[in-house]
Short mmCIF file of C-alpha atoms in Angstrom, two decimals:
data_model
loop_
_atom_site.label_atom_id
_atom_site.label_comp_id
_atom_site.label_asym_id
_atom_site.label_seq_id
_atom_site.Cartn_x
_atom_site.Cartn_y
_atom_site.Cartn_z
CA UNK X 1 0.00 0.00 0.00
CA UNK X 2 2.64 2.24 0.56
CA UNK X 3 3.30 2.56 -3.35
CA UNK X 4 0.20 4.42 -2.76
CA UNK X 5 2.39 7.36 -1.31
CA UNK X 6 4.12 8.54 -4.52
CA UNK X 7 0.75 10.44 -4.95
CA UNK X 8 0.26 11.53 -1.82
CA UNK X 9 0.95 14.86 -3.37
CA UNK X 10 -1.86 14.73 -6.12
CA UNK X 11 -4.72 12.72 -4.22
CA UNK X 12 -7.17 15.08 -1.89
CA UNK X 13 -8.02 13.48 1.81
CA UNK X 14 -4.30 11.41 1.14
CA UNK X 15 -5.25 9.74 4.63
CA UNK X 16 -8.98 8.48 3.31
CA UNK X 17 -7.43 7.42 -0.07
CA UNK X 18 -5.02 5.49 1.68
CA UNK X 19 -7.95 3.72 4.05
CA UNK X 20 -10.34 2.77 1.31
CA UNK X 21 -8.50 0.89 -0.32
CA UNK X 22 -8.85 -2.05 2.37
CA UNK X 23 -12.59 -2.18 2.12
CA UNK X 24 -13.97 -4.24 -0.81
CA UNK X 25 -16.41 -2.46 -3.54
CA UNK X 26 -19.90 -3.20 -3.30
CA UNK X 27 -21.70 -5.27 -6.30
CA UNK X 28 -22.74 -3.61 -9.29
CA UNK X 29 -24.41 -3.43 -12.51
CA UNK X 30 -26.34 -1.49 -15.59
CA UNK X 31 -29.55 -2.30 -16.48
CA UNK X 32 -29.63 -3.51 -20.41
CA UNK X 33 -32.41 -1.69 -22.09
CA UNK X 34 -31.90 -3.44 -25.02
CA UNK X 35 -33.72 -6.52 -23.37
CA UNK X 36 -35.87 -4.85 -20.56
CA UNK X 37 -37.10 -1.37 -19.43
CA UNK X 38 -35.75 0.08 -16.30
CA UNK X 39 -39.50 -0.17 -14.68
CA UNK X 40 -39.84 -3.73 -15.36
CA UNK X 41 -36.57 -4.55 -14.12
CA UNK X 42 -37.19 -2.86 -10.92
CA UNK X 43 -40.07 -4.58 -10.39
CA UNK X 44 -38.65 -7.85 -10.91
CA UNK X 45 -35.96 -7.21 -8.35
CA UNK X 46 -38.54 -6.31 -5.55
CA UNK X 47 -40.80 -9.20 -6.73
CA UNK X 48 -37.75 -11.27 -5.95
CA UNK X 49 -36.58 -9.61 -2.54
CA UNK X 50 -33.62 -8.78 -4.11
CA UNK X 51 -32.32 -5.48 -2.08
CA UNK X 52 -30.86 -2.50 -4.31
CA UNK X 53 -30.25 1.16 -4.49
CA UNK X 54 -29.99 3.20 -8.04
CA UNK X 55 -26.98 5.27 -8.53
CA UNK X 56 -27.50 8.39 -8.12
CA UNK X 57 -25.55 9.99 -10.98
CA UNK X 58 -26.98 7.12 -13.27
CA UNK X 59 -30.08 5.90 -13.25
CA UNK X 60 -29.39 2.72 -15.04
CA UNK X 61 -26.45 2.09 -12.69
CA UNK X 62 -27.43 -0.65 -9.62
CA UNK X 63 -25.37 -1.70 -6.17
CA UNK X 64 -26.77 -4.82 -5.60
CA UNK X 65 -26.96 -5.84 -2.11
CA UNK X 66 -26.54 -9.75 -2.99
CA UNK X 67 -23.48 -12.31 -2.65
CA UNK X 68 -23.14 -13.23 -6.22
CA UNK X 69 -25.27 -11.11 -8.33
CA UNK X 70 -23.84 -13.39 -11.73
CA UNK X 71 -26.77 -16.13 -10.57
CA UNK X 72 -29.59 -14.05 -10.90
CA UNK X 73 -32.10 -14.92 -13.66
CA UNK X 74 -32.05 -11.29 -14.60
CA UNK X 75 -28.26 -11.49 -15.29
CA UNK X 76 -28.44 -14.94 -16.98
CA UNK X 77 -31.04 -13.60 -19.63
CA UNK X 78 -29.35 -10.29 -20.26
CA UNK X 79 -31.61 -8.08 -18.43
CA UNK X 80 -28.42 -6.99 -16.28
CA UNK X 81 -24.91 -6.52 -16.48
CA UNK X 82 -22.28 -6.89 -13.81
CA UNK X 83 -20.59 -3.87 -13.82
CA UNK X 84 -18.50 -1.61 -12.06
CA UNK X 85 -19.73 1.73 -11.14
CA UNK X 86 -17.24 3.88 -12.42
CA UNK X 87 -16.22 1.68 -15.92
CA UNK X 88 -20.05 3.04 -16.79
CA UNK X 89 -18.62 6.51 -17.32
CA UNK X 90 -16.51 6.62 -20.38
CA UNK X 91 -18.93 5.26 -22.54
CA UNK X 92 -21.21 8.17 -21.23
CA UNK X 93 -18.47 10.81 -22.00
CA UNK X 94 -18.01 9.35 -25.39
CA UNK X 95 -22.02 10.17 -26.22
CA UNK X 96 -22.35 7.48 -29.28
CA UNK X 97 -25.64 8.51 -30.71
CA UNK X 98 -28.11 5.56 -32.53
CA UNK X 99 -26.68 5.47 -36.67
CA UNK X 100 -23.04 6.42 -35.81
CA UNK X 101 -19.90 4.50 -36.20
CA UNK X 102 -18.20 3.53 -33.30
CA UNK X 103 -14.60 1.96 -33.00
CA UNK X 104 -14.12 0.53 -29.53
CA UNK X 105 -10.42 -0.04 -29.92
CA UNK X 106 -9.39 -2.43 -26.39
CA UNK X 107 -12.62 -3.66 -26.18
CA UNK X 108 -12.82 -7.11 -24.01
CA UNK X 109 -14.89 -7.63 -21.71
CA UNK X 110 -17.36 -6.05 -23.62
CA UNK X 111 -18.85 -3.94 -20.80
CA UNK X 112 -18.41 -0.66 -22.35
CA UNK X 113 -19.02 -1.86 -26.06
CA UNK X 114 -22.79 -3.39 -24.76
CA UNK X 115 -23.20 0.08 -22.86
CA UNK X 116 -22.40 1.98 -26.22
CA UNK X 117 -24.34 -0.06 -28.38
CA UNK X 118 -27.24 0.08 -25.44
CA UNK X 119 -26.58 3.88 -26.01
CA UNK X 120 -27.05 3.69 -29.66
CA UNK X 121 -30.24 1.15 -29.37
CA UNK X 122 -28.83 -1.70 -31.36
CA UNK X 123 -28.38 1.18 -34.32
CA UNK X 124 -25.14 2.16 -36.49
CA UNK X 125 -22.08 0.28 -35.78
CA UNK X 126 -19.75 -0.50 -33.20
CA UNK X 127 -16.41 -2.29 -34.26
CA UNK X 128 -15.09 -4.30 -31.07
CA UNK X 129 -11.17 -4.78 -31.42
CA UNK X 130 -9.65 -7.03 -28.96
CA UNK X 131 -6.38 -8.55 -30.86
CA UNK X 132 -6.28 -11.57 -28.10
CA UNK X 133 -8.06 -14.38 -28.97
CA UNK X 134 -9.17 -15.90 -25.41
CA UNK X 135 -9.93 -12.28 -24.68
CA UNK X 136 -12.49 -12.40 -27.94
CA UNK X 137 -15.00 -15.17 -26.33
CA UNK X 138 -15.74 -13.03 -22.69
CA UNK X 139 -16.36 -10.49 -25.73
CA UNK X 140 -18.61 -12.01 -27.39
CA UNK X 141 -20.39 -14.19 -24.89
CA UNK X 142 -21.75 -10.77 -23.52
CA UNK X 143 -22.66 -9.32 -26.62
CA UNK X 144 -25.03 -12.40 -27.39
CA UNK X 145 -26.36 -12.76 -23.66
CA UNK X 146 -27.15 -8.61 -23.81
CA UNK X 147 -28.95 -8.86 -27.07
CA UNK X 148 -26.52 -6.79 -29.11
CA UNK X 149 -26.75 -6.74 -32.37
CA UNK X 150 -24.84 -3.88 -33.64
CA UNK X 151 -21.32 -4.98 -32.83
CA UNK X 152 -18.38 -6.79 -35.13
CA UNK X 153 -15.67 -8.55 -34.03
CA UNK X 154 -12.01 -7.70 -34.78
CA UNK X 155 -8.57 -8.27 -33.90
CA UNK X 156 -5.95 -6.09 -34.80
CA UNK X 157 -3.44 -5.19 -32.73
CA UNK X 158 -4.62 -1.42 -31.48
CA UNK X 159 -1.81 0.63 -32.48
CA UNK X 160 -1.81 -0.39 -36.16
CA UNK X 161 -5.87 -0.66 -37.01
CA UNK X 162 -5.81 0.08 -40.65
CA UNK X 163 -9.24 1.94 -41.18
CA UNK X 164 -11.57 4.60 -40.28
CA UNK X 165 -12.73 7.53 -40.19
CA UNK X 166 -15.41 6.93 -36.82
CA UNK X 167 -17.69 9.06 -35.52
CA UNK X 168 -16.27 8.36 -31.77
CA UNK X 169 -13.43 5.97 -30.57
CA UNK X 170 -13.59 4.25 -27.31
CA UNK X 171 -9.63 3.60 -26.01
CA UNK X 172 -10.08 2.32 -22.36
CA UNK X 173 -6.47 1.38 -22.46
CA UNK X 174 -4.81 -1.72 -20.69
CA UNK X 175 -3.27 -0.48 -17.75
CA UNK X 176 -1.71 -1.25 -14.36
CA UNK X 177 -5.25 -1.24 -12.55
CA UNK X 178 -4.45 0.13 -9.57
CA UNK X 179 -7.89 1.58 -9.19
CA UNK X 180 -8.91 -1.89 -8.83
CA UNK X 181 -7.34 -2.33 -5.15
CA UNK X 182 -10.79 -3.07 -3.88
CA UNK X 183 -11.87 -4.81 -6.02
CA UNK X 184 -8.88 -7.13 -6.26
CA UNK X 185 -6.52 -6.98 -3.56
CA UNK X 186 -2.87 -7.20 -4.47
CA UNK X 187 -3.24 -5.18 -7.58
CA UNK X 188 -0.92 -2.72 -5.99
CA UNK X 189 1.74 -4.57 -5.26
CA UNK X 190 2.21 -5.54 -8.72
CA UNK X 191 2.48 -2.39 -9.83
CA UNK X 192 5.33 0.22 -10.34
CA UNK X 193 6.70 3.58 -12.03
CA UNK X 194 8.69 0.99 -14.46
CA UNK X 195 6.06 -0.99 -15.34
CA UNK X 196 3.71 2.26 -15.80
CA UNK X 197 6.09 3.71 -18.07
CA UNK X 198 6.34 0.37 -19.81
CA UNK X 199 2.41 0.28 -20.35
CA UNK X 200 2.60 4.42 -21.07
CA UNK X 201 4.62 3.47 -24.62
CA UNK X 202 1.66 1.08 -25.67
CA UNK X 203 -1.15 3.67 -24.82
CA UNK X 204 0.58 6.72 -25.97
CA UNK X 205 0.58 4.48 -30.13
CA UNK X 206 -2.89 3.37 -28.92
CA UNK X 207 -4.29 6.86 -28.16
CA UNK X 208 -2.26 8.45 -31.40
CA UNK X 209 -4.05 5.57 -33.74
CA UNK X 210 -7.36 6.52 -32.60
CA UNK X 211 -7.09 10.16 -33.10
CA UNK X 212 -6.56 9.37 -36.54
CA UNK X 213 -8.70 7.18 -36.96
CA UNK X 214 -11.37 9.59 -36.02
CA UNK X 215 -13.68 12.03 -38.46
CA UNK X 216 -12.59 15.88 -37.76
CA UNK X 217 -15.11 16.83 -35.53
CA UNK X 218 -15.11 13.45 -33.91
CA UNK X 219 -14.66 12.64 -30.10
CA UNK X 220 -12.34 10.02 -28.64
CA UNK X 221 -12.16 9.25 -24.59
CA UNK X 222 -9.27 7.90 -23.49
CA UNK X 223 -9.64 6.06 -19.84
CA UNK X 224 -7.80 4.04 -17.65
CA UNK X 225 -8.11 2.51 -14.25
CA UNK X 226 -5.38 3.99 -12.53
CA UNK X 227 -4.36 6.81 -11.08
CA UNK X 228 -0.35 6.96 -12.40
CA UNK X 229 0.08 9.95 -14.31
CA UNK X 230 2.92 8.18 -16.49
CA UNK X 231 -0.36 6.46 -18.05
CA UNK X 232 -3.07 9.43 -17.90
CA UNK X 233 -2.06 12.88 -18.30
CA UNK X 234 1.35 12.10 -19.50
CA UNK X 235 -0.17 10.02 -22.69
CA UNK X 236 -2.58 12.62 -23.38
CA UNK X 237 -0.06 15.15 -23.68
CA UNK X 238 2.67 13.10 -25.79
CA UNK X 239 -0.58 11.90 -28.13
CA UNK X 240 -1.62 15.22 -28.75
CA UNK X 241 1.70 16.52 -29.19
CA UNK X 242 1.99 20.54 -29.64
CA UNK X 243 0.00 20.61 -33.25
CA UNK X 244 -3.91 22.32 -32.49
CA UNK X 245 -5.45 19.37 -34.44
CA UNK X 246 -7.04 18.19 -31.29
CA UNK X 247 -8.60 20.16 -27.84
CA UNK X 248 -9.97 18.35 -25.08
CA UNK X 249 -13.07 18.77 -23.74
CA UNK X 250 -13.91 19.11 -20.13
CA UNK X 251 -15.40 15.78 -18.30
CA UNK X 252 -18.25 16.40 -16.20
CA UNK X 253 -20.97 13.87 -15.03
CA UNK X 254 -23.27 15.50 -12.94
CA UNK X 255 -23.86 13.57 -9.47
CA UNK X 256 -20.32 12.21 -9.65
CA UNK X 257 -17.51 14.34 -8.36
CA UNK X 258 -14.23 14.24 -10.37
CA UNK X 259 -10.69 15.74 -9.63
CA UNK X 260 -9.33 17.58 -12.29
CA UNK X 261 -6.42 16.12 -14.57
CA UNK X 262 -2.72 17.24 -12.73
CA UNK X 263 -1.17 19.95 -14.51
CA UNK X 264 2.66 19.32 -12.56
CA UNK X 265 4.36 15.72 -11.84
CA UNK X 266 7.35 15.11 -10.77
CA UNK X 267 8.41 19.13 -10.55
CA UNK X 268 7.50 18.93 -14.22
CA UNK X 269 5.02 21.23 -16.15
CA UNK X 270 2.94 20.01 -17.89
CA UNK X 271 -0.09 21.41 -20.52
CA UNK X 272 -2.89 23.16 -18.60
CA UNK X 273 -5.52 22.01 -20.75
CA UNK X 274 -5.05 18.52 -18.84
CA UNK X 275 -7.13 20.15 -16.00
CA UNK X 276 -10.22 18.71 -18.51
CA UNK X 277 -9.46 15.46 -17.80
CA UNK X 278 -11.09 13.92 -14.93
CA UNK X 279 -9.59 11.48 -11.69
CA UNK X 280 -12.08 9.92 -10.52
CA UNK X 281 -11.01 8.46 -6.59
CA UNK X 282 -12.50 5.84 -4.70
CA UNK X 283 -12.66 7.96 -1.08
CA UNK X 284 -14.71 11.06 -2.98
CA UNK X 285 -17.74 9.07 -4.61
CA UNK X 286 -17.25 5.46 -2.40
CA UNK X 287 -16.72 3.89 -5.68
CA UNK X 288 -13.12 2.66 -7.32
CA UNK X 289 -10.42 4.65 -9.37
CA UNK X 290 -10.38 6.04 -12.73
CA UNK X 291 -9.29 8.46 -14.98
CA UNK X 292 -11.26 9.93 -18.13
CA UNK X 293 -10.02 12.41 -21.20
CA UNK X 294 -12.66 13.71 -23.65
CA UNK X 295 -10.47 14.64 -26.48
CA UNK X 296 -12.34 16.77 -30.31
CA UNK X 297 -10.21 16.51 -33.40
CA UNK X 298 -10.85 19.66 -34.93
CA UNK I 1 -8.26 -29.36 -44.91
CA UNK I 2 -6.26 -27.74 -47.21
CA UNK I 3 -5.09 -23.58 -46.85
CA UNK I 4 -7.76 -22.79 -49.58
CA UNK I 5 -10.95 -24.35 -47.99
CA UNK I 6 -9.72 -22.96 -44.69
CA UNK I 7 -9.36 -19.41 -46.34
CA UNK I 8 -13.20 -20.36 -47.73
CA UNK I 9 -14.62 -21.21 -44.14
CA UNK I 10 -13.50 -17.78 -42.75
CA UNK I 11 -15.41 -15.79 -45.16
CA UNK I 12 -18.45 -13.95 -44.27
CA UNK I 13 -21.11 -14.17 -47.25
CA UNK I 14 -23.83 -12.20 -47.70
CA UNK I 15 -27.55 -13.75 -47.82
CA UNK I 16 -30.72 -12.75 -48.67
CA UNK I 17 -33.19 -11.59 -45.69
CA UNK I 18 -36.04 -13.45 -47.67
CA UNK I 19 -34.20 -16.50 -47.28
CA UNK I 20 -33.57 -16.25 -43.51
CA UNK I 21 -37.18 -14.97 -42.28
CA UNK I 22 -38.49 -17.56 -44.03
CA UNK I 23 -36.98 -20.10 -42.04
CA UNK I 24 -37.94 -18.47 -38.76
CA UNK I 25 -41.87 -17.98 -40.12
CA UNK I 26 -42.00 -21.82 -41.36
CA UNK I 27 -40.83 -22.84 -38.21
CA UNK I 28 -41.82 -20.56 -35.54
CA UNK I 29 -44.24 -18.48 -37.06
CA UNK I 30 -42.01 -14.98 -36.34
CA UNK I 31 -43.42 -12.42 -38.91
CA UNK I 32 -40.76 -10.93 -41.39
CA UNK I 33 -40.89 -7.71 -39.78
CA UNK I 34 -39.12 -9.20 -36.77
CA UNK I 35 -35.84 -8.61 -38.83
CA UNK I 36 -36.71 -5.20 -40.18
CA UNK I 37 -33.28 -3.42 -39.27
CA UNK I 38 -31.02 -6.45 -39.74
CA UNK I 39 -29.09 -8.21 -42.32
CA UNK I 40 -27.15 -11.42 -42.58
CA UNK I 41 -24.46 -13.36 -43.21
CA UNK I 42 -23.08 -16.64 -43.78
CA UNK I 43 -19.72 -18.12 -42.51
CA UNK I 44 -19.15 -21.64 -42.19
CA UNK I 45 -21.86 -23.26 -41.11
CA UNK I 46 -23.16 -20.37 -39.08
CA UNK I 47 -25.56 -17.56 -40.05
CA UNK I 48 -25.39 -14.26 -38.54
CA UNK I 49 -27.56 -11.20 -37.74
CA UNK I 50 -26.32 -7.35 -37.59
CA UNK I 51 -27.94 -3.66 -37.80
CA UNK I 52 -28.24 -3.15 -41.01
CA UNK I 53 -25.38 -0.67 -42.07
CA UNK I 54 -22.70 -0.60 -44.54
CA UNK I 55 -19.37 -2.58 -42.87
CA UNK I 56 -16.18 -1.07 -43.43
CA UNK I 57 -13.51 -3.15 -45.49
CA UNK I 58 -11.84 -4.98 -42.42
CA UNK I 59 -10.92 -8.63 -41.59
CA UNK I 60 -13.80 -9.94 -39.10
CA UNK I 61 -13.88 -12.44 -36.38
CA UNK I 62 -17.42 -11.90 -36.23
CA UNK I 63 -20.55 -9.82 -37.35
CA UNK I 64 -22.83 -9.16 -34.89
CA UNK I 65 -24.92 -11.86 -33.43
CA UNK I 66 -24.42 -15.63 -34.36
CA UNK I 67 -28.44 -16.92 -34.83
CA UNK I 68 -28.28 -20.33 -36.34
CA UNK I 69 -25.98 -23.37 -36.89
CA UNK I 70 -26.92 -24.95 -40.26
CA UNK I 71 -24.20 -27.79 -38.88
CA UNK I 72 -27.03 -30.77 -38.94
CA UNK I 73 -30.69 -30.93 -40.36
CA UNK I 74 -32.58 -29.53 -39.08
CA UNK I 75 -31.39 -25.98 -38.62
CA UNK I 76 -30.98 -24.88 -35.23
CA UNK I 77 -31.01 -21.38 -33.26
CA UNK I 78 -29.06 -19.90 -30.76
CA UNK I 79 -30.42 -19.31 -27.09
CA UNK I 80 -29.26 -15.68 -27.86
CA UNK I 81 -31.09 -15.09 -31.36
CA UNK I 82 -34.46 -16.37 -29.38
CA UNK I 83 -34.09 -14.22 -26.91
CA UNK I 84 -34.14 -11.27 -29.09
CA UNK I 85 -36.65 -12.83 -32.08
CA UNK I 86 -38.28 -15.62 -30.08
CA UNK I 87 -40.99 -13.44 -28.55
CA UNK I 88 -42.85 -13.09 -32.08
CA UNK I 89 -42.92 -16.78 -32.07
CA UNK I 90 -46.81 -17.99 -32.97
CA UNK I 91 -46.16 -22.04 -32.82
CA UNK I 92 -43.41 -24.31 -31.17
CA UNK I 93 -43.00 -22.51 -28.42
CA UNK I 94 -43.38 -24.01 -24.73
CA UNK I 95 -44.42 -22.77 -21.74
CA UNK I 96 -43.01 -24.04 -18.31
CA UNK I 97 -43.62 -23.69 -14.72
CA UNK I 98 -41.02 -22.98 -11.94
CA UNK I 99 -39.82 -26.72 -11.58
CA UNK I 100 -39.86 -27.36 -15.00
CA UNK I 101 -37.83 -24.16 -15.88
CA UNK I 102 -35.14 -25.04 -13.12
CA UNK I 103 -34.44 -27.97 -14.94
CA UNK I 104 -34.05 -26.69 -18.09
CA UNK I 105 -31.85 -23.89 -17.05
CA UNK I 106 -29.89 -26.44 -15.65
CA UNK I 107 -29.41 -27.75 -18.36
CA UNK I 108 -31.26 -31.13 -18.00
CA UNK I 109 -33.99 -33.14 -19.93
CA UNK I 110 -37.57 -33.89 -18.81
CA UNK I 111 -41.01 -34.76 -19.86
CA UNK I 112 -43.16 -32.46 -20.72
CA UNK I 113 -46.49 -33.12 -22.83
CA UNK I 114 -47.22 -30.78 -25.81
CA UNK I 115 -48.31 -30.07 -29.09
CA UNK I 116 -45.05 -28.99 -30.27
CA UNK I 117 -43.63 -30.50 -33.68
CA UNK I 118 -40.18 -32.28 -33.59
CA UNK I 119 -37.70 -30.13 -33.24
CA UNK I 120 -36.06 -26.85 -32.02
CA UNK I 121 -38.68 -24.84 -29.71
CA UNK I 122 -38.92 -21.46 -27.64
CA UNK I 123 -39.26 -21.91 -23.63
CA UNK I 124 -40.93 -19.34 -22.49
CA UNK I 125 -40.88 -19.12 -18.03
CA UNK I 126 -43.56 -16.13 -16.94
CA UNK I 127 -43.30 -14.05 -20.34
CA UNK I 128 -39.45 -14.57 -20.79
CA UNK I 129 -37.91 -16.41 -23.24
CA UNK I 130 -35.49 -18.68 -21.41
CA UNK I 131 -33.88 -20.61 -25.07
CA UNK I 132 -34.16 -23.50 -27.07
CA UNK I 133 -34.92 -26.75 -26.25
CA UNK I 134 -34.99 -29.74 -28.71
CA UNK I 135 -38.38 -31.70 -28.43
CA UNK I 136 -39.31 -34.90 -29.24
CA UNK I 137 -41.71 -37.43 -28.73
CA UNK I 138 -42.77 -35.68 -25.11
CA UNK I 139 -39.36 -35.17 -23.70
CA UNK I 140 -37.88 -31.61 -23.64
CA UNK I 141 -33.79 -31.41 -24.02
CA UNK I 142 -32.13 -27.92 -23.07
CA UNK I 143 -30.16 -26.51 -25.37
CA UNK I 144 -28.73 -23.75 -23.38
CA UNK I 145 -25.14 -22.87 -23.27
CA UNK I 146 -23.32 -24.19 -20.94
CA UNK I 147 -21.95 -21.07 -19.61
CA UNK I 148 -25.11 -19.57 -19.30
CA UNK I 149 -26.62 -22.38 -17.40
CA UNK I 150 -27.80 -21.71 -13.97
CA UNK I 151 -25.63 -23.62 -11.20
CA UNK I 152 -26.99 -26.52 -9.03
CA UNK I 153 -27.72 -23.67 -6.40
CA UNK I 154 -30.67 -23.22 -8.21
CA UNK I 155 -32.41 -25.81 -6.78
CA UNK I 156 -31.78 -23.98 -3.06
CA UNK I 157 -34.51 -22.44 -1.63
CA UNK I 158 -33.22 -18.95 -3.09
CA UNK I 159 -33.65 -20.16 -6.22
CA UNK I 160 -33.55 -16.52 -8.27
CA UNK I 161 -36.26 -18.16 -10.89
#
């Protein structure tokens, strides 16, 4: 845990960061209105006794108060998806609207590519890219159990996917997942600056493919789950580079508080813009970690 | 097999909508307007349904949702494509009650009388569509995926059915 303190500079409350991570994260998940209306499924869960409280940012978003929320009914026929609260956001920030073209470019598990193609009600096109192949069946196992029917398969690797323009690209980047810690214990100790700045080379080619891979006037969100700056702010900066192709665009969903993206690291300066860019921690909205960018190519 | 047929197999071909609802109305009764929206495709021995848009030129591992295996006679659908589609269904559809639907989404076989022809047929629990089963000669065989199945703790008294 005490890998924690390297951003015990950045992180408000340090001391109630540092505590949360010890308590597990509550059960959650989206309601798939692809299969179900919200009403119905709320109904079901009271007919069945099963306790629950709506997010209160989202009103699609669940906690489940239930051991092992994967067994209910509703979850085996695709009414619900288990879900963590905060991996609900960049799909929201991204906006897909019904008819676009969507290029979700590290897309297995599929819990953001059922949420945009949930947003886009089974309309327009969502390309799925996931270049592992035992990552591909998770993929599409939720896709059929959701009902989706607006989503292709591919597997290229990310940083060389030969063909666009999209409306919107999705990159929720692979990362070191220390905003997992409660989720997973033990994340943390796996992770370091090294290995950070190992994974930062990966997204920076990751993020730089999607931008152009995107239609001037398109949107791409970059997100990870963690809260290392080598991988957030510092690949936004180096993907965007000095040209003014690209500005980002400030994340803000209402009900949920974010930090804003650091501006300094290390003694270093780095582009204000990056104050856009959201950090989402686990002691501010009881949830886990994240970080969002909302970036328009001009 | 030799590289060209295995190049063949991984091809995604175009088919004709007609072709498709016609299938699904012969044997289920779902009107053709069930697949307004959607068009299909053939790979293998698999046919597939997705929105109906133009697909950029890209090398697929799949195209949206996998409805029927045309592996044996007769043709037979996926849990998934009768959970979006079955509801239209007019005949060959059963409906069980809470026992009966344990078992299937276990997995399991049972008897069940019925009017049902031989062959692939919608369960239906309390309005939903649960999947296929394969009936024949009063006996009901789930066809459910295995990793959708429910677990044996379905039979405990907090049985989510």
């Amino acid at each position: 845990m005490d890998y924690l303190d390297r951003y015990r500079e950045i992180v408000p409350d340090y001391v109630a960061f540092q505590a949360i991570q010890c308590q597990p994260l509550y059960n959650s998940a989206r309601i798939n209105t692809l299969k179900i209306t919200r009403e119905k499924l709320l109904e079901r869960l009271e007919e069945e006794g099963v306790l629950f409280q709506s997010f209160h940012w989202y009103p699609l978003g669940l906690k489940l108060d239930i051991e092992s929320p994967g067994k209910l009914l509703e979850n085996l026929l695709g009414y619900i998806h288990i879900q963590e609260e905060l991996s609900m956001v960049p799909p929201l920030v991204l906006g897909p609207e019904p008819g676009e073209s969507i290029l979700d470019l590290c897309a297995s598990p599929g819990s953001k590519t059922t949420e945009i193609s949930q947003m886009m009600e089974n309309r327009g096109l969502v390309i799925a890219n996931e270049p592992s192949l035992a990552r591909v069946a998770p993929l599409r196992s939720n896709c059929e159990r959701l009902g989706v029917l607006n989503v292709a398969v591919t597997r290229y690797d990310g940083r060389n996917f030969p063909r666009g323009p999209f409306d919107r690209v999705l990159v929720d980047a692979p990362c070191s997942s220390e905003g997992r810690e409660r989720r997973g214990p033990g994340v943390l100790s796996r992770c370091s600056p090294e290995r950070s700045l190992d994974l930062q080379v990966l997204q920076i080619d990751l993020l730089k493919n999607a931008l152009r891979l995107t239609k001037p006037g398109g949107v791409v969100v970059y997100s990870t789950c963690t809260y290392a700056p080598e991988e957030n702010e510092l690949v936004v900066q180096a993907a965007l580079g000095e040209a003014d192709e690209f500005r980002l665009e400030k994340v803000c969903i209402p009900g949920l508080l974010e930090c804003p993206g650091i501006t300094e690291w290390n003694g270093k300066r780095l582009s204000d813009e990056l104050s856009c860019t959201a950090r989402y921690y686990p002691h501010i909205n009881d949830t886990g970690g994240f970080y969002v960018a909302k970036i328009i190519k001009n | 097999m030799s590289p060209r047929s295995s190049r063949i197999r991984n091809i995604f071909e175009p088919l004709e909508k007609s072709l498709i609802a016609k299938l699904w109305q012969d044997r289920f009764g779902i009107p053709g307007p069930a697949f307004a929206g959607c068009k299909f495709f053939r790979k293998a021995r698999s046919i597939w349904a997705i929105s109906d848009v133009d697909l950029p030129r890209l090398s697929y591992e799949t195209i949206g949702m996998r409805i029927m295996s045309c592996k044996d006679r007769p043709w037979k659908p996926t849990t998934s494509a009768l959970q979006i589609f079955g509801r239209y269904a007019t005949k060959n559809l059963l409906h069980l009650n809470r026992e009966e639907a344990v078992i299937f989404l276990e997995g399991g076989s049972q008897g069940i009388e019925s009017d049902c022809e031989i062959g692939y047929v919608v369960v239906f629990y309390r309005g939903d569509v649960l999947g296929c089963g394969l009936y024949s000669h009063g006996k009901l065989v789930s066809q459910i995926p295995k990793e959708r199945r429910m677990a044996s703790i379905a039979r405990s008294e907090d049985c989510p059915v």
